[in-house]
mmCIF file of C-alpha atoms in Angstrom:
data_model
loop_
_atom_site.group_PDB
_atom_site.id
_atom_site.type_symbol
_atom_site.label_atom_id
_atom_site.label_comp_id
_atom_site.label_asym_id
_atom_site.label_seq_id
_atom_site.Cartn_x
_atom_site.Cartn_y
_atom_site.Cartn_z
ATOM 1 C CA ASN A 242 13.485 -16.494 -16.819
ATOM 2 C CA ALA A 243 11.872 -15.583 -13.469
ATOM 3 C CA GLY A 244 10.982 -11.617 -14.137
ATOM 4 C CA VAL A 245 10.500 -9.767 -11.053
ATOM 5 C CA THR A 246 9.098 -12.253 -8.098
ATOM 6 C CA GLN A 247 7.047 -10.779 -5.591
ATOM 7 C CA THR A 248 6.488 -12.615 -1.735
ATOM 8 C CA PRO A 249 4.302 -13.450 -0.202
ATOM 9 C CA LYS A 250 1.190 -13.334 -2.929
ATOM 10 C CA PHE A 251 -1.363 -13.060 0.177
ATOM 11 C CA GLN A 252 -1.069 -11.777 4.113
ATOM 12 C CA VAL A 253 -3.049 -10.889 6.592
ATOM 13 C CA LEU A 254 -1.415 -8.660 9.756
ATOM 14 C CA LYS A 255 -3.198 -7.206 12.326
ATOM 15 C CA THR A 256 -2.611 -3.378 13.207
ATOM 16 C CA GLY A 257 0.597 -2.310 14.345
ATOM 17 C CA GLN A 258 2.359 -5.387 13.426
ATOM 18 C CA SER A 259 5.398 -5.145 10.876
ATOM 19 C CA MET A 260 6.623 -6.928 7.940
ATOM 20 C CA THR A 261 8.605 -6.963 4.713
ATOM 21 C CA LEU A 262 7.199 -7.932 1.202
ATOM 22 C CA GLN A 263 10.008 -9.335 -0.935
ATOM 23 C CA CYS A 264 10.924 -8.527 -4.518
ATOM 24 C CA ALA A 265 13.103 -9.920 -6.554
ATOM 25 C CA GLN A 266 14.105 -9.398 -10.885
ATOM 26 C CA ASP A 267 16.523 -11.302 -12.914
ATOM 27 C CA MET A 268 16.976 -8.815 -15.727
ATOM 28 C CA ASN A 269 19.189 -6.674 -14.061
ATOM 29 C CA HIS A 270 16.995 -3.932 -14.403
ATOM 30 C CA GLU A 271 18.485 -0.681 -12.932
ATOM 31 C CA TYR A 272 15.207 1.147 -11.686
ATOM 32 C CA MET A 273 13.073 -0.850 -9.473
ATOM 33 C CA SER A 274 9.214 1.016 -7.787
ATOM 34 C CA TRP A 275 6.810 0.133 -6.163
ATOM 35 C CA TYR A 276 2.941 0.503 -6.379
ATOM 36 C CA ARG A 277 0.266 -0.066 -4.540
ATOM 37 C CA GLN A 278 -3.561 -0.396 -6.201
ATOM 38 C CA ASP A 279 -6.609 0.611 -4.483
ATOM 39 C CA PRO A 280 -10.014 0.802 -6.642
ATOM 40 C CA GLY A 281 -10.686 3.231 -7.975
ATOM 41 C CA MET A 282 -7.369 5.152 -7.861
ATOM 42 C CA GLY A 283 -5.055 3.080 -10.003
ATOM 43 C CA LEU A 284 -1.626 3.161 -9.286
ATOM 44 C CA ARG A 285 -0.032 4.892 -6.620
ATOM 45 C CA LEU A 286 4.015 5.520 -6.381
ATOM 46 C CA ILE A 287 5.547 4.656 -2.793
ATOM 47 C CA HIS A 288 8.833 4.525 -3.324
ATOM 48 C CA TYR A 289 11.545 3.770 -6.118
ATOM 49 C CA SER A 290 15.151 3.378 -6.884
ATOM 50 C CA VAL A 291 16.901 4.572 -9.739
ATOM 51 C CA GLY A 292 19.803 2.048 -9.472
ATOM 52 C CA ALA A 293 21.722 -0.063 -5.840
ATOM 53 C CA GLY A 294 22.059 2.284 -2.720
ATOM 54 C CA ILE A 295 19.750 5.429 -4.404
ATOM 55 C CA THR A 296 16.150 5.478 -3.571
ATOM 56 C CA ASP A 297 13.432 8.153 -3.354
ATOM 57 C CA GLN A 298 9.902 9.030 -2.148
ATOM 58 C CA GLY A 299 6.557 8.697 -4.526
ATOM 59 C CA GLU A 300 3.604 9.812 -4.025
ATOM 60 C CA VAL A 301 2.292 8.137 -0.731
ATOM 61 C CA PRO A 302 5.673 6.936 0.751
ATOM 62 C CA ASN A 303 4.305 7.442 4.693
ATOM 63 C CA GLY A 304 4.724 4.700 6.262
ATOM 64 C CA TYR A 305 7.147 2.600 4.458
ATOM 65 C CA ASN A 306 10.736 2.026 4.269
ATOM 66 C CA VAL A 307 12.949 0.969 1.431
ATOM 67 C CA SER A 308 16.130 -0.327 0.991
ATOM 68 C CA ARG A 309 18.308 -1.513 -2.493
ATOM 69 C CA SER A 310 21.384 -2.655 -1.471
ATOM 70 C CA THR A 311 21.416 -4.955 -4.949
ATOM 71 C CA THR A 312 20.423 -4.771 -8.209
ATOM 72 C CA GLU A 313 17.828 -7.717 -8.214
ATOM 73 C CA ASP A 314 16.368 -6.528 -4.669
ATOM 74 C CA PHE A 315 13.958 -3.886 -3.475
ATOM 75 C CA PRO A 316 11.938 -5.120 -0.609
ATOM 76 C CA LEU A 317 9.712 -2.957 0.979
ATOM 77 C CA ARG A 318 9.320 -2.763 5.044
ATOM 78 C CA LEU A 319 5.705 -1.832 6.572
ATOM 79 C CA LEU A 320 6.855 -0.199 10.064
ATOM 80 C CA SER A 321 3.369 -0.162 11.589
ATOM 81 C CA ALA A 322 0.609 -2.072 10.271
ATOM 82 C CA ALA A 323 -2.631 0.224 9.540
ATOM 83 C CA PRO A 324 -5.949 -0.877 8.142
ATOM 84 C CA SER A 325 -5.286 2.216 5.469
ATOM 85 C CA GLN A 326 -2.174 0.108 4.237
ATOM 86 C CA THR A 327 -4.482 -2.655 3.302
ATOM 87 C CA SER A 328 -3.974 -3.090 -0.600
ATOM 88 C CA VAL A 329 -2.599 -4.699 -3.537
ATOM 89 C CA TYR A 330 1.194 -4.197 -4.049
ATOM 90 C CA PHE A 331 2.803 -4.393 -6.835
ATOM 91 C CA CYS A 332 6.853 -4.170 -7.806
ATOM 92 C CA ALA A 333 8.018 -3.272 -10.765
ATOM 93 C CA SER A 334 11.289 -3.053 -12.714
ATOM 94 C CA THR A 335 12.159 -1.264 -16.065
ATOM 95 C CA GLU A 336 15.765 -0.330 -17.773
ATOM 96 C CA GLN A 337 16.174 2.351 -20.171
ATOM 97 C CA GLY A 338 15.306 1.909 -23.386
ATOM 98 C CA ALA A 339 12.420 -0.359 -22.451
ATOM 99 C CA ARG A 340 8.938 -0.650 -23.773
ATOM 100 C CA GLY A 341 7.843 -0.096 -19.689
ATOM 101 C CA TYR A 342 7.763 -2.026 -16.790
ATOM 102 C CA THR A 343 7.824 -5.823 -15.952
ATOM 103 C CA PHE A 344 5.599 -5.532 -13.005
ATOM 104 C CA GLY A 345 5.634 -8.936 -10.582
ATOM 105 C CA SER A 346 2.397 -11.022 -9.703
ATOM 106 C CA GLY A 347 1.576 -8.639 -6.685
ATOM 107 C CA THR A 348 0.861 -9.308 -2.767
ATOM 108 C CA ARG A 349 -2.447 -8.636 -1.338
ATOM 109 C CA LEU A 350 -1.798 -7.388 2.086
ATOM 110 C CA THR A 351 -4.728 -7.176 4.263
ATOM 111 C CA VAL A 352 -4.761 -5.039 7.787
ATOM 112 C CA VAL A 353 -6.768 -6.048 10.190
ATOM 113 C CA GLU B 11 3.564 18.040 -9.439
ATOM 114 C CA LEU B 12 2.542 15.267 -12.235
ATOM 115 C CA LYS B 13 -0.823 14.454 -12.581
ATOM 116 C CA VAL B 14 -2.455 11.889 -15.078
ATOM 117 C CA GLU B 15 -5.938 11.834 -15.591
ATOM 118 C CA GLN B 16 -7.759 9.289 -17.730
ATOM 119 C CA ASN B 17 -11.364 9.360 -19.133
ATOM 120 C CA PRO B 18 -13.650 7.828 -19.175
ATOM 121 C CA LEU B 19 -12.802 6.014 -15.745
ATOM 122 C CA PHE B 20 -15.660 3.438 -17.097
ATOM 123 C CA LEU B 21 -16.897 2.705 -20.334
ATOM 124 C CA SER B 22 -19.378 -0.484 -21.279
ATOM 125 C CA MET B 23 -19.421 -0.713 -25.628
ATOM 126 C CA GLN B 24 -20.843 -2.916 -28.071
ATOM 127 C CA GLU B 25 -19.044 -5.458 -30.020
ATOM 128 C CA GLY B 26 -17.758 -4.447 -33.118
ATOM 129 C CA LYS B 27 -17.790 -0.337 -31.925
ATOM 130 C CA ASN B 28 -15.264 1.839 -32.360
ATOM 131 C CA TYR B 29 -14.240 4.127 -28.610
ATOM 132 C CA THR B 30 -11.276 6.096 -27.608
ATOM 133 C CA ILE B 31 -9.972 6.263 -23.871
ATOM 134 C CA TYR B 32 -7.827 9.703 -23.200
ATOM 135 C CA CYS B 33 -4.908 10.287 -21.255
ATOM 136 C CA ASN B 34 -4.416 13.860 -20.212
ATOM 137 C CA TYR B 35 -1.110 14.739 -18.579
ATOM 138 C CA SER B 36 -0.138 18.061 -16.589
ATOM 139 C CA THR B 37 3.400 18.950 -16.846
ATOM 140 C CA THR B 38 6.011 18.057 -19.122
ATOM 141 C CA SER B 39 7.154 14.568 -20.024
ATOM 142 C CA ASP B 40 9.699 12.022 -22.268
ATOM 143 C CA ARG B 41 7.278 9.229 -22.450
ATOM 144 C CA LEU B 42 3.878 7.648 -22.367
ATOM 145 C CA TYR B 43 2.856 4.510 -21.606
ATOM 146 C CA TRP B 44 -0.158 2.454 -21.979
ATOM 147 C CA TYR B 45 -0.580 -1.099 -19.878
ATOM 148 C CA ARG B 46 -3.497 -3.367 -19.459
ATOM 149 C CA GLN B 47 -4.509 -4.985 -16.403
ATOM 150 C CA ASP B 48 -6.782 -8.194 -16.572
ATOM 151 C CA PRO B 49 -8.956 -8.750 -12.810
ATOM 152 C CA GLY B 50 -6.852 -10.338 -10.765
ATOM 153 C CA LYS B 51 -3.877 -10.102 -12.559
ATOM 154 C CA SER B 52 -0.555 -8.239 -12.702
ATOM 155 C CA LEU B 53 0.030 -4.673 -15.369
ATOM 156 C CA GLU B 54 0.792 -5.807 -19.169
ATOM 157 C CA SER B 55 2.790 -3.402 -21.255
ATOM 158 C CA LEU B 56 1.028 -2.095 -24.559
ATOM 159 C CA PHE B 57 2.857 0.721 -26.284
ATOM 160 C CA VAL B 58 5.351 3.292 -25.178
ATOM 161 C CA LEU B 59 5.074 6.454 -26.993
ATOM 162 C CA LEU B 60 8.438 8.334 -27.370
ATOM 163 C CA SER B 61 7.431 11.483 -29.404
ATOM 164 C CA ASN B 62 5.210 13.817 -30.681
ATOM 165 C CA GLY B 63 3.453 12.892 -33.562
ATOM 166 C CA ALA B 64 3.879 9.154 -32.416
ATOM 167 C CA VAL B 65 1.555 6.222 -33.509
ATOM 168 C CA LYS B 66 1.489 2.395 -32.236
ATOM 169 C CA GLN B 67 -0.378 -0.092 -32.934
ATOM 170 C CA GLU B 68 -1.050 -3.681 -32.137
ATOM 171 C CA GLY B 69 -4.276 -5.414 -33.040
ATOM 172 C CA ARG B 70 -7.304 -3.428 -32.557
ATOM 173 C CA LEU B 71 -5.846 -0.885 -30.460
ATOM 174 C CA MET B 72 -4.149 2.273 -31.378
ATOM 175 C CA ALA B 73 -1.891 4.136 -29.103
ATOM 176 C CA SER B 74 -0.733 8.042 -30.091
ATOM 177 C CA LEU B 75 1.128 11.264 -28.523
ATOM 178 C CA ASP B 76 0.378 15.022 -29.100
ATOM 179 C CA THR B 77 3.183 16.392 -26.673
ATOM 180 C CA LYS B 78 2.254 19.651 -27.556
ATOM 181 C CA ALA B 79 -1.670 19.104 -25.854
ATOM 182 C CA ARG B 80 -0.123 16.904 -22.958
ATOM 183 C CA LEU B 81 -2.998 14.200 -24.285
ATOM 184 C CA SER B 82 -2.362 10.681 -24.933
ATOM 185 C CA THR B 83 -5.407 8.397 -26.827
ATOM 186 C CA LEU B 84 -5.799 4.597 -27.124
ATOM 187 C CA HIS B 85 -8.371 4.117 -29.855
ATOM 188 C CA ILE B 86 -10.444 0.918 -30.000
ATOM 189 C CA THR B 87 -11.185 -0.690 -33.637
ATOM 190 C CA ALA B 88 -13.894 -3.109 -34.284
ATOM 191 C CA ALA B 89 -14.224 -3.906 -30.030
ATOM 192 C CA VAL B 90 -14.409 -7.793 -28.846
ATOM 193 C CA HIS B 91 -14.987 -9.230 -25.282
ATOM 194 C CA ASP B 92 -11.301 -10.507 -24.869
ATOM 195 C CA LEU B 93 -10.709 -6.256 -25.069
ATOM 196 C CA SER B 94 -12.525 -6.094 -21.392
ATOM 197 C CA ALA B 95 -10.249 -5.202 -19.131
ATOM 198 C CA THR B 96 -8.563 -1.958 -17.426
ATOM 199 C CA TYR B 97 -6.096 -0.044 -19.173
ATOM 200 C CA PHE B 98 -3.487 2.297 -17.812
ATOM 201 C CA CYS B 99 -1.698 5.429 -18.750
ATOM 202 C CA ALA B 100 1.249 6.457 -17.414
ATOM 203 C CA THR B 101 4.459 9.171 -17.767
ATOM 204 C CA ARG B 102 7.233 10.450 -15.764
ATOM 205 C CA VAL B 103 8.915 13.503 -15.309
ATOM 206 C CA SER B 104 11.782 13.842 -18.033
ATOM 207 C CA ALA B 105 13.316 16.649 -16.103
ATOM 208 C CA GLY B 106 13.056 15.025 -12.955
ATOM 209 C CA GLY B 107 14.064 11.392 -13.399
ATOM 210 C CA PHE B 108 12.711 7.866 -13.501
ATOM 211 C CA LYS B 109 9.549 8.835 -11.549
ATOM 212 C CA THR B 110 6.392 7.099 -13.268
ATOM 213 C CA ILE B 111 2.951 8.157 -12.583
ATOM 214 C CA PHE B 112 0.090 6.391 -13.171
ATOM 215 C CA GLY B 113 -3.647 7.553 -14.181
ATOM 216 C CA ALA B 114 -6.679 5.562 -12.550
ATOM 217 C CA GLY B 115 -7.742 3.307 -15.035
ATOM 218 C CA THR B 116 -10.282 3.226 -17.359
ATOM 219 C CA ARG B 117 -12.058 -0.102 -16.886
ATOM 220 C CA LEU B 118 -13.321 -1.738 -20.312
ATOM 221 C CA PHE B 119 -16.026 -3.748 -20.498
ATOM 222 C CA VAL B 120 -17.107 -5.347 -24.152
ATOM 223 C CA LYS B 121 -20.412 -6.620 -24.831
ATOM 224 C CA ALA B 122 -21.234 -9.673 -26.839
#
């Protein structure tokens, strides 16, 4: 019972590089979201999905793309990394009636 | 636009004391969540409050919800060092679907 799995756990990128943060859940949850966490700012919603094929923007979507081709996977793509995207990224999933989100362990990203 | 505000943002307290963390949100919502995060770790769901007047308790933590005032509280009774963590509240716009917004978090430090 893995829950929400995020890879990689750590990543260093150079400015302008692109990469994909992976997120997979094995609980058959409908809803998945990506958040970034910066000191003193809590968690800010980047993108979210209410089911396969359906995504929407959150509070801070610029510079990020998502897609949801299956219920299990919700990758986050950084198109052209910038130092302002240095952060800890959390993927989370849930379903109707749940007590709350189940969070992945996070990806610590540094852009130099 | 939904805003979630927590106060205080930082709280240092003695073991054995009581204290309350406040969470205000700006628009009508159908539920309120509380999460805990230990340093360097992911988030863990504590409570979900679904209706006006709802109260949930687990150990030394008790959460309540006043939907008319758009206010939730997390009360800590007889604090112990193990409660040291960051506590987040979060809510979603009931009419807008599943979009879930977090507060900035309250960093709690309980001194022995």
